[in-house]
Short mmCIF file of C-alpha atoms in Angstrom, two decimals:
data_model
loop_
_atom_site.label_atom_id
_atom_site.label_comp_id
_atom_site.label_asym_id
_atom_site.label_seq_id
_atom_site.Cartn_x
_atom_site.Cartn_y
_atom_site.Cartn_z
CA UNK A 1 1.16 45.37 21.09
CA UNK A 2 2.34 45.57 17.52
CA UNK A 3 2.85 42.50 15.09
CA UNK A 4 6.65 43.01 15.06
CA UNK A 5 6.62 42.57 18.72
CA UNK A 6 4.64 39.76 19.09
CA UNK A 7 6.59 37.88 16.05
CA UNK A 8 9.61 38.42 18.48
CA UNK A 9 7.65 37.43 21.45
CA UNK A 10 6.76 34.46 20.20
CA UNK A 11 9.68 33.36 18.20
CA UNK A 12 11.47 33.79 21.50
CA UNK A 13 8.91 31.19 23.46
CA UNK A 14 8.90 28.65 20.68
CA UNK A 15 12.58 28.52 20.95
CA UNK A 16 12.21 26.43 24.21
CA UNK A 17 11.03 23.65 21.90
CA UNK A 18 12.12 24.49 18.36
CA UNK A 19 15.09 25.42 17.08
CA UNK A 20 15.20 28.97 16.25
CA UNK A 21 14.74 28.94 11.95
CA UNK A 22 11.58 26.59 12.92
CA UNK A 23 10.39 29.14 15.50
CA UNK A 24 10.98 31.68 13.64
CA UNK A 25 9.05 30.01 10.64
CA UNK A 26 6.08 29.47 13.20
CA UNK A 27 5.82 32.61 14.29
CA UNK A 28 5.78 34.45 10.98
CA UNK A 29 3.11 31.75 9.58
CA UNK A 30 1.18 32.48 12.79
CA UNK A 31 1.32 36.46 12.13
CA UNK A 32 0.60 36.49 8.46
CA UNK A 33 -2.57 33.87 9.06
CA UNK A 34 -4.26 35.91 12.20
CA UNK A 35 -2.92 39.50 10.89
CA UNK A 36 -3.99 38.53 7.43
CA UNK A 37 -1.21 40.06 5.59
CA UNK A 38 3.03 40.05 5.06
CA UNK A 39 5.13 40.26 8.34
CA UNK A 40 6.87 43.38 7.01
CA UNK A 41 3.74 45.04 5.80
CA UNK A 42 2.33 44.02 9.01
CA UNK A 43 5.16 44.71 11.54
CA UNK A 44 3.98 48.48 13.02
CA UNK A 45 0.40 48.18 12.88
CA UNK A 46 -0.98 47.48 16.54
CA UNK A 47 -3.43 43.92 16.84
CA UNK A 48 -6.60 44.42 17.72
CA UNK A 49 -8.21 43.18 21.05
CA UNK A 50 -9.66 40.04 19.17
CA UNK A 51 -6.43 39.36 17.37
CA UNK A 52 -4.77 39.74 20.69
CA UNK A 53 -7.27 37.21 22.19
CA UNK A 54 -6.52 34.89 19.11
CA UNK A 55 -2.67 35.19 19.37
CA UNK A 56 -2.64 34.57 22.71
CA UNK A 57 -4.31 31.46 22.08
CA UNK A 58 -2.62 30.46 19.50
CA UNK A 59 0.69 30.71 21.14
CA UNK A 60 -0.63 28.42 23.90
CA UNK A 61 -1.33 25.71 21.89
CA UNK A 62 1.68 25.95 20.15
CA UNK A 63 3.60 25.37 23.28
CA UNK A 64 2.10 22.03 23.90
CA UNK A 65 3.77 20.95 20.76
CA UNK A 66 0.33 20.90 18.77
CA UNK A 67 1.67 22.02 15.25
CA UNK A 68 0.83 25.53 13.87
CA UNK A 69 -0.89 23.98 10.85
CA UNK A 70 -3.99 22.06 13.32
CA UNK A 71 -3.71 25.62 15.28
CA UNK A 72 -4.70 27.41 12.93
CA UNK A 73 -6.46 24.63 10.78
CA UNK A 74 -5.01 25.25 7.32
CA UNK A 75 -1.56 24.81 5.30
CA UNK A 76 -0.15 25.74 2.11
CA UNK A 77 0.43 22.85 -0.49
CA UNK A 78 1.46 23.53 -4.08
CA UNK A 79 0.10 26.91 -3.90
CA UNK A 80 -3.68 26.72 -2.18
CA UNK A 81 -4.56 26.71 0.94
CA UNK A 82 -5.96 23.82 2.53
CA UNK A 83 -7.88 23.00 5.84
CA UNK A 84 -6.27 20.31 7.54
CA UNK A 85 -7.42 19.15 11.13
CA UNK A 86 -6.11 16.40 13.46
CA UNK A 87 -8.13 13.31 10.77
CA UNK A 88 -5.52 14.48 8.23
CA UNK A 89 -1.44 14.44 7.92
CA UNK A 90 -0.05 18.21 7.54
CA UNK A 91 0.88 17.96 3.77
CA UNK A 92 4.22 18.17 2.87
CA UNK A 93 6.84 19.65 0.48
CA UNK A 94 7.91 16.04 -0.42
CA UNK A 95 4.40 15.55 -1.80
CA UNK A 96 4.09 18.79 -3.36
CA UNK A 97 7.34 17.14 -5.64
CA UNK A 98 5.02 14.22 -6.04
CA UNK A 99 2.13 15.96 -7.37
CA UNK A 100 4.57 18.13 -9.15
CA UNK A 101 6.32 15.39 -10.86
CA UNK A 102 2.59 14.10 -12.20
CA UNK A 103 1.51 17.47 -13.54
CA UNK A 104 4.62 18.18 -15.39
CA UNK A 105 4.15 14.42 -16.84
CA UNK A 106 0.94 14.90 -17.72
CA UNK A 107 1.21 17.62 -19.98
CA UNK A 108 4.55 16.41 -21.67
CA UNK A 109 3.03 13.37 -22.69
CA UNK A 110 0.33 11.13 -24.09
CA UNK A 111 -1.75 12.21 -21.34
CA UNK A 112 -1.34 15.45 -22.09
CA UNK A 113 -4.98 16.73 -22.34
CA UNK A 114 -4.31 20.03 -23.28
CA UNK A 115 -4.01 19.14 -27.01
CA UNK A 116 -6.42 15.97 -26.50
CA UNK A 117 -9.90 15.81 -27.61
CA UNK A 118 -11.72 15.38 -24.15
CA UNK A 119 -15.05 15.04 -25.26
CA UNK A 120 -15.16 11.40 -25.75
CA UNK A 121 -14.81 9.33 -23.44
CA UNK A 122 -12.12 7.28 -24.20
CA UNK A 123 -9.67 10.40 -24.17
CA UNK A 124 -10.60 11.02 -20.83
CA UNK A 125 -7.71 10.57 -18.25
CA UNK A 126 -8.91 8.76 -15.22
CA UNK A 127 -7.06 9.86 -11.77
CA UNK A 128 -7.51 7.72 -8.62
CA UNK A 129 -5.73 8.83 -5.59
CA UNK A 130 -5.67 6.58 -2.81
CA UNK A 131 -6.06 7.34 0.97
CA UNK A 132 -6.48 10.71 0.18
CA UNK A 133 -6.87 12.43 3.59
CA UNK A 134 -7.18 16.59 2.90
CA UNK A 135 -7.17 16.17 -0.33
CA UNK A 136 -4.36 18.23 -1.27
CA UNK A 137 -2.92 15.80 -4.23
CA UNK A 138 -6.05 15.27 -6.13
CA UNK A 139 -7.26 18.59 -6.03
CA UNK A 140 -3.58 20.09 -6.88
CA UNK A 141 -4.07 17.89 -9.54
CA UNK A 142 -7.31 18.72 -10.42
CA UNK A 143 -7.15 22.23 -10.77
CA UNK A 144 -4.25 22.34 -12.12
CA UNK A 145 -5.32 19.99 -15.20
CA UNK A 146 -9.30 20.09 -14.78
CA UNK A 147 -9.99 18.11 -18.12
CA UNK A 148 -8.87 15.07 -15.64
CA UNK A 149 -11.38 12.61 -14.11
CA UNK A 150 -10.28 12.03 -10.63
CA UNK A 151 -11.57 9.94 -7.88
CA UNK A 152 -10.01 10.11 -3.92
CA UNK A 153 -10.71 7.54 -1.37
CA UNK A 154 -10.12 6.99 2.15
CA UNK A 155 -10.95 5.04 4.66
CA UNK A 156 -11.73 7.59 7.60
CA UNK A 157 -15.26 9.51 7.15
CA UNK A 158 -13.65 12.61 9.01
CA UNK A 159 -11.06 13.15 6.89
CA UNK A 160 -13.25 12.74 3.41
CA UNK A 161 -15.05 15.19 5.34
CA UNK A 162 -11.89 17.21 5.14
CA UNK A 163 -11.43 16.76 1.95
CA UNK A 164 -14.38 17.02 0.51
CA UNK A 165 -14.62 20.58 2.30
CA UNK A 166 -11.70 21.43 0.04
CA UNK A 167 -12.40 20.19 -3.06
CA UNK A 168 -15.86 22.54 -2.93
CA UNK A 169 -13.58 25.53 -1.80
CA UNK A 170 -11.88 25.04 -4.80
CA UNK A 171 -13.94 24.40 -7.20
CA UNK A 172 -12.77 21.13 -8.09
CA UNK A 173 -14.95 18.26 -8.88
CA UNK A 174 -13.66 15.05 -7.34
CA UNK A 175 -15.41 11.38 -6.95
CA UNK A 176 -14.72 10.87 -3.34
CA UNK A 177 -15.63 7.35 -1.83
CA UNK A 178 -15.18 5.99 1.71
CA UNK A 179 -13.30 2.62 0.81
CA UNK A 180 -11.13 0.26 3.14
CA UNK A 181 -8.37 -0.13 0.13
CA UNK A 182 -6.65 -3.03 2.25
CA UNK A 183 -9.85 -4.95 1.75
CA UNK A 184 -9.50 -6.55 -1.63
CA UNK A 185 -13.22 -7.51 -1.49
CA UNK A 186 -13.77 -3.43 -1.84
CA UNK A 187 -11.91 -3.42 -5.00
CA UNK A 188 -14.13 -4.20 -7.35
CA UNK A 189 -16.13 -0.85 -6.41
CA UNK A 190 -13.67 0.67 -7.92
CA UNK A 191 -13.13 1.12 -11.90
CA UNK A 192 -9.75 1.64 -14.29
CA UNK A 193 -7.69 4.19 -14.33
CA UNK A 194 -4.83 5.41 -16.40
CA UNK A 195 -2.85 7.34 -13.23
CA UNK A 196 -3.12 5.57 -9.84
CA UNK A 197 -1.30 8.16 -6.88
CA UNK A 198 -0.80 6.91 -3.54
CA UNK A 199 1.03 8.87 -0.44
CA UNK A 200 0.29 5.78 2.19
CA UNK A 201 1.52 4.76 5.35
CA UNK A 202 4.73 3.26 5.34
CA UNK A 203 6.50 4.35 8.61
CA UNK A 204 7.23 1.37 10.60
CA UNK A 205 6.24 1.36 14.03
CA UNK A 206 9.64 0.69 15.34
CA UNK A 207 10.68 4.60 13.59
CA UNK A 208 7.70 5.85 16.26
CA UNK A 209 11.06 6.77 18.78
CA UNK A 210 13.02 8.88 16.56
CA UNK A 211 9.94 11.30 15.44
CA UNK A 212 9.02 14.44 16.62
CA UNK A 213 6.33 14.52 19.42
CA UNK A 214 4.31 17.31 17.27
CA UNK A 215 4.03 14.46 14.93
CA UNK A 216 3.05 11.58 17.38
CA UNK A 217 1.20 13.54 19.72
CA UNK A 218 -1.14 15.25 16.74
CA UNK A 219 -1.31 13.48 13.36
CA UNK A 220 -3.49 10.49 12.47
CA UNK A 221 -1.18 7.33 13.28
CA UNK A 222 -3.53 5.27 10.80
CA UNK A 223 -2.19 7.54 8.03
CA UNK A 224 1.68 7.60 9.18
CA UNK A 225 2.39 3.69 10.60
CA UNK A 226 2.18 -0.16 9.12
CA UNK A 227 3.63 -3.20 10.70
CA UNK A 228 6.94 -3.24 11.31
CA UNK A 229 6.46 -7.04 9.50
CA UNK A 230 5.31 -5.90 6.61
CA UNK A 231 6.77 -2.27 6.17
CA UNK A 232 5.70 -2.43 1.96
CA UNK A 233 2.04 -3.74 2.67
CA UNK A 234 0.27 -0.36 0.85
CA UNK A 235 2.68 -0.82 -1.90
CA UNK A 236 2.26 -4.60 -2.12
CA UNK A 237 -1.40 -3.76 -2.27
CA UNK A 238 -1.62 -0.98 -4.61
CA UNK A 239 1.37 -3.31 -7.31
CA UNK A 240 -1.70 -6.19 -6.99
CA UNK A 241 -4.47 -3.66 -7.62
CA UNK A 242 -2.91 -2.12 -10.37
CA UNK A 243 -2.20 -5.26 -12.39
CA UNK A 244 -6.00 -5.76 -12.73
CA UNK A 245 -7.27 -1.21 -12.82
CA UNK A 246 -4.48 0.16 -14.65
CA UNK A 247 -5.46 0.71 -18.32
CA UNK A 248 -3.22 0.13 -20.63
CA UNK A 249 0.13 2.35 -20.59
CA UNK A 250 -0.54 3.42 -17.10
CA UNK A 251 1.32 5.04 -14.50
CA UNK A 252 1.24 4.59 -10.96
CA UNK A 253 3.09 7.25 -8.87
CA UNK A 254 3.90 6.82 -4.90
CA UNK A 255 5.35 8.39 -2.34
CA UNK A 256 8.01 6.30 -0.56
CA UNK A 257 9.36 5.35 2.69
CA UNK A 258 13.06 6.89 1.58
CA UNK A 259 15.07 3.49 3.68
CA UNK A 260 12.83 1.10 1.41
CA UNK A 261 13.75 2.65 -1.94
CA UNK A 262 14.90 -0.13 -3.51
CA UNK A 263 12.83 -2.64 -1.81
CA UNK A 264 9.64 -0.48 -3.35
CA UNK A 265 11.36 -0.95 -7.31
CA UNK A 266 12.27 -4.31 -6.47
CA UNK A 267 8.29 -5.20 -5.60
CA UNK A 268 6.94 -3.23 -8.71
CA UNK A 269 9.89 -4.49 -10.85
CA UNK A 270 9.05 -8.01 -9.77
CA UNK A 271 5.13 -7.59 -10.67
CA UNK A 272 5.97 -6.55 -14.31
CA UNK A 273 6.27 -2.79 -13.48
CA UNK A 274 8.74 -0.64 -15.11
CA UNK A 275 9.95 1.49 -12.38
CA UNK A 276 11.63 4.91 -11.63
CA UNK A 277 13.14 5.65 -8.67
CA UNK A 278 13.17 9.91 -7.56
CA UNK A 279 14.99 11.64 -5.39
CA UNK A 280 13.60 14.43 -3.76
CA UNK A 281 15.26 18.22 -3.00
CA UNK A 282 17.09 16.68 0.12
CA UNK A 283 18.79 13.75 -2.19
CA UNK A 284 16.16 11.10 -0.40
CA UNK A 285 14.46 8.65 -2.80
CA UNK A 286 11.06 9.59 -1.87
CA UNK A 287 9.01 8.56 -4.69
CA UNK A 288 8.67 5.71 -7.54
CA UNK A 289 7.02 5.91 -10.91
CA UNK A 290 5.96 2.63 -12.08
CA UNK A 291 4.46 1.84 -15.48
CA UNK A 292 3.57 -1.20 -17.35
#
């Protein structure tokens, strides 16, 4: 069989449970990842009796609606590939506009340690990233400005595991530290930072019904749900542990639950926190930039 005909192939069976831009999506992520090359360059050439097997495979888990990126155990965030397993959420795009928001901040202002003397300590920017899972925002951060001093925590062992895999992979030193953040008691392991970056839970568990069942079935519900009581309780959290770790002229930068926009600025905004509210690509306020 060549490439081009299994792409169809399986584009064709995927459509029984994804609409046909998704399944087609799937299907050329699948080729290019087991073929190891571009769907066009690819489409002629005949598999080979172990990519077969593999494809074969592949497509079989994908019809149980396990998602392509735990299939093949990696996915593309902010250009680097990452290996993400079932202990981890599938990164993305509205994080990659996160962690893309921070870099470009970063360099175009006082933290901008391109044109800062990093060899004393006090001009060293210190990152903390909290419940990091993969890893994907503190090492896109990381490598992307390596003069910063980042830490990651989390409180699942498997998926600093994960992360820590990652980090090594690409070169990118990062403090990681297995720390239950909710526990207040744990925060005084912890030191002072000048950017705190959070992508937390905040789906209530009440929103379980109207999400995908590649999402409930698969990801890491720890990492996706909280209360539907207390649908800010990360954010309440991270406002209080900022007040007392956030150096001076600090930023912290979250990812959002985009129905709780304003109820996430009205919480920082009530704490003291200067806060910016940002859309993402889709016109969803999906992230808040809060500085005191």
């Amino acid at each position: 069989m060549r490439w081009k005909e299994y792409y169809q192939q399986l584009s064709k069976s995927l459509q029984a449970i994804y609409d046909q831009s998704e399944a087609d999506a799937i299907a050329r992520t699948v080729v290019e990842s087991i073929g190891n090359g571009t769907l066009s360059g690819l489409g002629e050439k005949e598999l080979t009796a172990e990519e077969e097997q593999r494809s074969t495979e592949t497509q079989r888990q994908l019809l149980t609606h396990r998602p392509v990126q735990y299939v093949l155990n990696e996915a593309w965030f902010y250009g680097l590939k990452f290996e993400v397993n079932e202990t981890v959420l599938i990164p993305r795009p509205e994080t990659e506009e996160l962690v893309d928001w921070i870099i470009k901040n970063v360099r175009s202002t006082m933290y901008d340690v391109k044109v800062r003397p990093v060899h004393q300590t006090s001009d060293i920017v210190h990152v903390l990233d909290i419940g990091t899972g993969s890893g994907c925002i503190p090492i896109s951060i990381k490598k992307n400005i390596p003069a910063l001093e980042v830490t990651a925590i989390d409180v699942c062992s498997e998926a600093l595991h994960t992360a820590i895999y990652n980090a090594v992979n690409h070169e990118t030193e990062i403090n990681f530290q297995l720390l239950d953040f909710l526990d207040e008691n744990k925060w005084n392991e912890l030191s002072k930072y000048d950017i705190i970056v959070s992508n937390p839970p905040y789906i209530k568990s009440s929103e379980a019904k109207t999400m995908s069942q590649h999402v409930l079935d698969y990801e890491p519900h720890k990492a996706l749900f909280v209360p539907d009581e207390d649908g800010l309780l990360f954010y309440r959290k991270i406002a209080d542990f900022a007040l007392t770790h956030l150096n001076s002229n600090g930023v912290v930068y979250l990812e959002i639950n985009q129905q709780l926009g304003k109820e996430t600025a009205d919480l920082f905004q009530q704490k003291g926190f200067t806060v910016e509210l940002k859309k993402d690509m889709s016109g969803n306020e999906r992230m808040i930039k809060a500085s005191r």
